[in-house]
Amino acid sequence: MKRKVAIQGVAGSFHDIAARNYFKGEEIEVIACATFKDVFQTIKKDNSIVGAVAIENTIAGSLLPNHNLLKDSGMRIMGETRLRIEHNLVCLPDQNIKDVTEVYSHPIALMQCEDFLAGQPHLKAIESDDTASSAKRIADQKIKGRAAICSTLAAQIYGLQILAEGIETNKRNFTRFLIVGDPWTAEAHTKNKTVNKASIVFALPHEEGSLAKVLSILSYYHVNLSKIQSLPIVGREWEYLFYVNVNFDNYMAYTQALDAIRPFTKDLRILGEYQSFND
């Protein structure tokens, strides 16, 4: 039975690669979605489908809208994976780099390759919706004189040649992806795994030291805070939601820590309890 995975983008995108890496050894069917919102709506319509969603990049930072999409969707995090992002310049076969005048890709991909592009002043960089879809468009429409920046997998899928590989400026370019699904699907998936990481979200009263109290309690229970991201609460001036990732060795201590911080927070919710990528 195929594993159905909804992704933002098309086959050959980095979301596609992340999904295949996470479910390595399984046969997967990628469901292409135009936006991240569409990914969550697709899962809602069919709980046999899970999703792969980028959440942060070591260069571009957090994908802030995806935090709120996850919270509002009611979906749960069931796992995570990390992918080294490697960009390539690709085009139709039998061309060289001097034949190309335009290069299309997602704006973040273009930004991540700006040193390479600066060294090729004849290339006009043009923003598009996605890395892999830029490659697909060139192949489908047989557009000569145009290149895309995308993954090696996308070049292979769409029959394009690689003019230059590894053109990203920073070689320490990683993206973390969340695997999300219906709460029942997530619970079944993590049942036989070592659960040692959780993502939670909460608001805090607008009082001095409110965040410090929460952090102190987590430390007391030996729960390691690995990330904290604040986002404003729309309609509630100067109030914020705190998205927090924690790691722990003792699940019981983690649950005790949640019970202990609950009186000091507002609207605390668990977005997922899962196995850390490093384990």
Coordinates of C-alpha atoms in Angstrom, one line a residue:
M1 CA 0.0 0.0 0.0
K2 CA 1.4 3.4 -1.1
R3 CA 2.0 6.1 1.5
K4 CA 0.2 9.2 0.3
V5 CA 2.1 12.4 1.2
A6 CA 0.9 15.9 0.4
I7 CA 3.6 18.4 -0.4
Q8 CA 3.8 22.1 -1.4
G9 CA 5.3 22.0 -4.9
V10 CA 5.7 19.2 -7.5
A11 CA 7.7 16.0 -8.0
G12 CA 11.4 16.7 -7.6
S13 CA 10.9 19.5 -5.1
F14 CA 12.8 19.5 -1.8
H15 CA 9.6 18.6 -0.1
D16 CA 9.4 15.5 -2.3
I17 CA 12.9 14.5 -1.4
A18 CA 12.3 15.1 2.4
A19 CA 9.2 12.9 2.2
R20 CA 11.0 10.1 0.5
N21 CA 13.9 10.3 3.0
Y22 CA 11.6 10.2 6.0
F23 CA 9.6 7.2 4.6
K24 CA 12.6 5.5 3.2
G25 CA 11.8 1.9 2.2
E26 CA 8.2 2.7 1.6
E27 CA 6.5 3.3 -1.7
I28 CA 5.1 6.8 -1.6
E29 CA 2.6 8.7 -3.8
V30 CA 3.3 12.4 -3.8
I31 CA 0.2 14.7 -3.9
A32 CA 1.3 18.1 -5.3
C33 CA -0.3 21.1 -3.7
A34 CA 0.0 24.8 -4.8
T35 CA 0.3 26.2 -1.2
F36 CA 1.0 25.1 2.3
K37 CA -2.6 25.9 3.2
D38 CA -3.7 23.4 0.5
V39 CA -1.5 20.7 2.1
F40 CA -3.4 21.0 5.4
Q41 CA -6.7 21.1 3.6
T42 CA -5.8 17.9 1.6
I43 CA -5.0 16.1 4.9
K44 CA -8.3 17.2 6.4
K45 CA -10.3 15.8 3.5
D46 CA -8.6 12.4 3.6
N47 CA -7.0 11.2 6.9
S48 CA -5.1 8.5 5.1
I49 CA -2.9 11.3 3.7
V50 CA 0.0 12.8 5.6
G51 CA 2.0 15.9 4.8
A52 CA 5.6 17.1 4.6
V53 CA 5.9 20.8 5.6
A54 CA 9.1 22.9 5.8
I55 CA 9.3 24.7 9.1
E56 CA 12.7 26.3 9.3
N57 CA 15.9 26.9 7.3
T58 CA 19.4 27.5 8.7
I59 CA 19.8 30.6 6.4
A60 CA 16.3 31.9 5.8
G61 CA 15.0 31.2 9.3
S62 CA 11.6 30.1 10.4
L63 CA 8.7 29.8 7.9
L64 CA 6.4 31.8 10.2
P65 CA 3.1 31.2 8.5
N66 CA 3.5 27.5 8.7
H67 CA 3.5 27.7 12.5
N68 CA 0.0 29.2 12.6
L69 CA -1.2 26.9 9.8
L70 CA -0.2 23.9 11.9
K71 CA -1.9 25.2 15.0
D72 CA -5.1 26.2 13.3
S73 CA -5.4 22.9 11.3
G74 CA -5.8 20.6 14.2
M75 CA -3.1 18.3 12.7
R76 CA -0.3 16.8 14.8
I77 CA 3.4 16.5 14.2
M78 CA 4.3 12.8 13.8
G79 CA 7.9 13.1 12.9
E80 CA 10.7 15.4 11.5
T81 CA 13.5 15.2 9.0
R82 CA 16.4 17.4 8.0
L83 CA 17.6 17.9 4.4
R84 CA 20.8 19.4 3.1
I85 CA 19.7 21.8 0.4
E86 CA 21.9 21.5 -2.7
H87 CA 21.0 23.7 -5.7
N88 CA 21.8 23.1 -9.4
L89 CA 21.5 25.2 -12.5
V90 CA 19.6 23.1 -15.1
C91 CA 18.3 23.6 -18.6
L92 CA 17.3 21.7 -21.7
P93 CA 19.9 19.4 -23.2
D94 CA 22.5 20.5 -25.7
Q95 CA 23.0 24.0 -24.4
N96 CA 25.8 25.7 -22.4
I97 CA 25.7 28.4 -19.8
K98 CA 26.4 31.1 -22.4
D99 CA 23.2 30.1 -24.3
V100 CA 21.1 30.9 -21.2
T101 CA 19.9 34.4 -20.5
E102 CA 17.2 33.8 -17.8
V103 CA 17.1 31.7 -14.6
Y104 CA 13.9 31.0 -12.7
S105 CA 13.4 29.7 -9.2
H106 CA 11.8 30.3 -5.8
P107 CA 13.0 33.6 -4.4
I108 CA 14.7 31.9 -1.4
A109 CA 16.6 29.6 -3.8
L110 CA 17.8 32.6 -5.8
M111 CA 18.9 34.3 -2.6
Q112 CA 20.8 31.2 -1.6
C113 CA 22.7 31.2 -4.9
E114 CA 23.4 34.9 -5.2
D115 CA 27.2 34.6 -5.2
F116 CA 27.1 32.2 -8.2
L117 CA 24.6 34.4 -10.0
A118 CA 26.7 37.5 -9.3
G119 CA 29.5 35.7 -11.2
Q120 CA 27.2 35.2 -14.2
P121 CA 26.1 38.8 -15.0
H122 CA 24.5 37.7 -18.3
L123 CA 21.9 35.7 -16.3
K124 CA 18.7 37.5 -15.3
A125 CA 17.3 36.0 -12.1
I126 CA 13.5 35.8 -12.1
E127 CA 11.4 34.7 -9.2
S128 CA 8.9 31.9 -9.6
D129 CA 6.6 29.8 -7.4
D130 CA 8.8 26.8 -6.8
T131 CA 12.2 25.2 -7.7
A132 CA 11.0 22.0 -9.2
S133 CA 8.0 23.6 -11.0
S134 CA 10.5 26.0 -12.7
A135 CA 12.3 23.0 -14.1
K136 CA 9.1 21.3 -15.1
R137 CA 7.9 24.4 -17.0
I138 CA 11.1 24.5 -19.0
A139 CA 10.8 20.8 -19.9
D140 CA 7.1 20.8 -20.6
Q141 CA 7.3 23.9 -22.8
K142 CA 10.7 23.1 -24.3
I143 CA 12.0 26.6 -23.5
K144 CA 15.6 27.2 -24.7
G145 CA 17.7 30.0 -23.3
R146 CA 16.1 29.5 -19.9
A147 CA 17.5 27.7 -16.8
A148 CA 16.1 26.8 -13.4
I149 CA 17.6 26.4 -10.0
C150 CA 16.4 23.1 -8.5
S151 CA 17.4 19.7 -7.0
T152 CA 19.2 16.9 -8.8
L153 CA 16.1 14.8 -8.6
A154 CA 14.0 17.5 -10.4
A155 CA 16.6 17.6 -13.2
Q156 CA 16.4 13.8 -13.5
I157 CA 12.6 13.6 -13.5
Y158 CA 12.2 16.3 -16.1
G159 CA 15.1 15.3 -18.4
L160 CA 17.2 18.4 -18.0
Q161 CA 20.9 18.7 -18.0
I162 CA 22.9 20.1 -15.1
L163 CA 25.0 23.1 -16.2
A164 CA 26.4 23.8 -12.7
E165 CA 26.0 21.8 -9.5
G166 CA 26.2 22.8 -5.9
I167 CA 25.8 26.5 -6.7
E168 CA 24.4 27.4 -3.2
T169 CA 26.6 30.0 -1.5
N170 CA 26.5 28.4 2.0
K171 CA 27.2 24.7 2.1
R172 CA 25.7 24.5 5.6
N173 CA 22.2 25.0 4.2
F174 CA 19.7 22.8 5.9
T175 CA 15.9 22.8 6.1
R176 CA 13.9 21.0 8.8
F177 CA 10.6 19.4 7.6
L178 CA 7.7 18.3 9.8
I179 CA 5.7 15.2 8.9
V180 CA 2.1 16.0 9.9
G181 CA -1.1 14.0 10.0
D182 CA -4.5 13.5 11.5
P183 CA -4.2 13.1 15.3
W184 CA -5.2 9.4 15.1
T185 CA -2.6 8.8 12.3
A186 CA 0.1 10.6 14.3
E187 CA -0.6 8.5 17.4
A188 CA -0.5 5.2 15.5
H189 CA 2.7 6.3 13.8
T190 CA 4.6 7.2 17.0
K191 CA 3.3 4.3 19.0
N192 CA 6.4 2.1 18.5
K193 CA 8.9 4.9 18.3
T194 CA 11.1 6.6 20.9
V195 CA 9.2 9.8 21.7
N196 CA 11.8 12.3 23.0
K197 CA 10.7 15.6 21.4
A198 CA 7.6 17.7 21.5
S199 CA 6.3 20.9 20.0
I200 CA 3.9 23.0 22.1
V201 CA 2.3 26.5 21.8
F202 CA 1.0 28.8 24.5
A203 CA 0.3 32.4 25.3
L204 CA 1.5 34.2 28.4
P205 CA -0.1 36.9 30.6
H206 CA 1.4 40.3 29.9
E207 CA 3.3 40.3 33.2
E208 CA 6.9 40.7 34.2
G209 CA 8.8 37.4 34.4
S210 CA 6.0 35.3 32.9
L211 CA 8.3 33.6 30.3
A212 CA 11.1 33.2 32.9
K213 CA 8.8 31.2 35.1
V214 CA 8.0 28.8 32.3
L215 CA 11.7 28.4 31.4
S216 CA 12.7 27.8 35.0
I217 CA 10.1 25.0 35.4
L218 CA 11.2 23.3 32.2
S219 CA 14.8 23.4 33.4
Y220 CA 13.9 22.0 36.8
Y221 CA 12.3 18.9 35.1
H222 CA 15.4 18.5 32.8
V223 CA 13.4 19.3 29.7
N224 CA 15.7 21.0 27.2
L225 CA 14.3 24.0 25.3
S226 CA 15.7 23.6 21.7
K227 CA 13.7 26.4 20.0
I228 CA 11.4 29.2 20.9
Q229 CA 9.5 31.3 18.3
S230 CA 7.1 34.1 19.2
L231 CA 4.3 35.4 16.9
P232 CA 1.8 38.2 17.6
I233 CA -1.8 37.2 18.3
V234 CA -3.9 39.0 15.8
G235 CA -6.5 41.2 17.5
R236 CA -4.8 41.1 20.8
E237 CA -2.3 44.0 20.9
W238 CA 1.2 43.2 22.3
E239 CA 0.3 39.6 23.1
Y240 CA 2.2 36.8 21.6
L241 CA 2.0 33.0 21.0
F242 CA 5.2 31.1 21.9
Y243 CA 6.0 28.1 19.8
V244 CA 8.4 25.9 21.7
N245 CA 10.3 22.8 20.9
V246 CA 11.6 20.7 23.8
N247 CA 13.7 17.6 24.0
F248 CA 13.6 15.1 26.9
D249 CA 15.0 11.7 28.0
N250 CA 12.2 11.0 30.5
Y251 CA 8.6 11.2 29.1
M252 CA 7.1 11.2 32.6
A253 CA 9.3 14.2 33.6
Y254 CA 8.2 16.0 30.4
T255 CA 4.4 15.5 31.2
Q256 CA 5.0 16.7 34.8
A257 CA 6.7 19.8 33.4
L258 CA 3.7 20.5 31.2
D259 CA 1.4 20.1 34.2
A260 CA 3.6 22.5 36.2
I261 CA 3.7 25.3 33.5
R262 CA 0.1 25.1 32.6
P263 CA -1.1 27.4 35.4
F264 CA 1.4 30.1 34.2
T265 CA 0.3 29.9 30.6
K266 CA -2.8 30.5 28.5
D267 CA -4.2 28.2 25.8
L268 CA -1.4 25.7 26.0
R269 CA -1.6 23.1 23.3
I270 CA 0.6 20.1 22.2
L271 CA 1.3 20.2 18.5
G272 CA 3.0 16.9 18.5
E273 CA 5.1 14.4 20.4
Y274 CA 7.5 12.5 18.3
Q275 CA 11.0 11.1 17.7
S276 CA 13.8 13.6 17.2
F277 CA 15.5 13.4 13.8
N278 CA 18.8 12.8 15.5
D279 CA 17.6 9.5 17.0

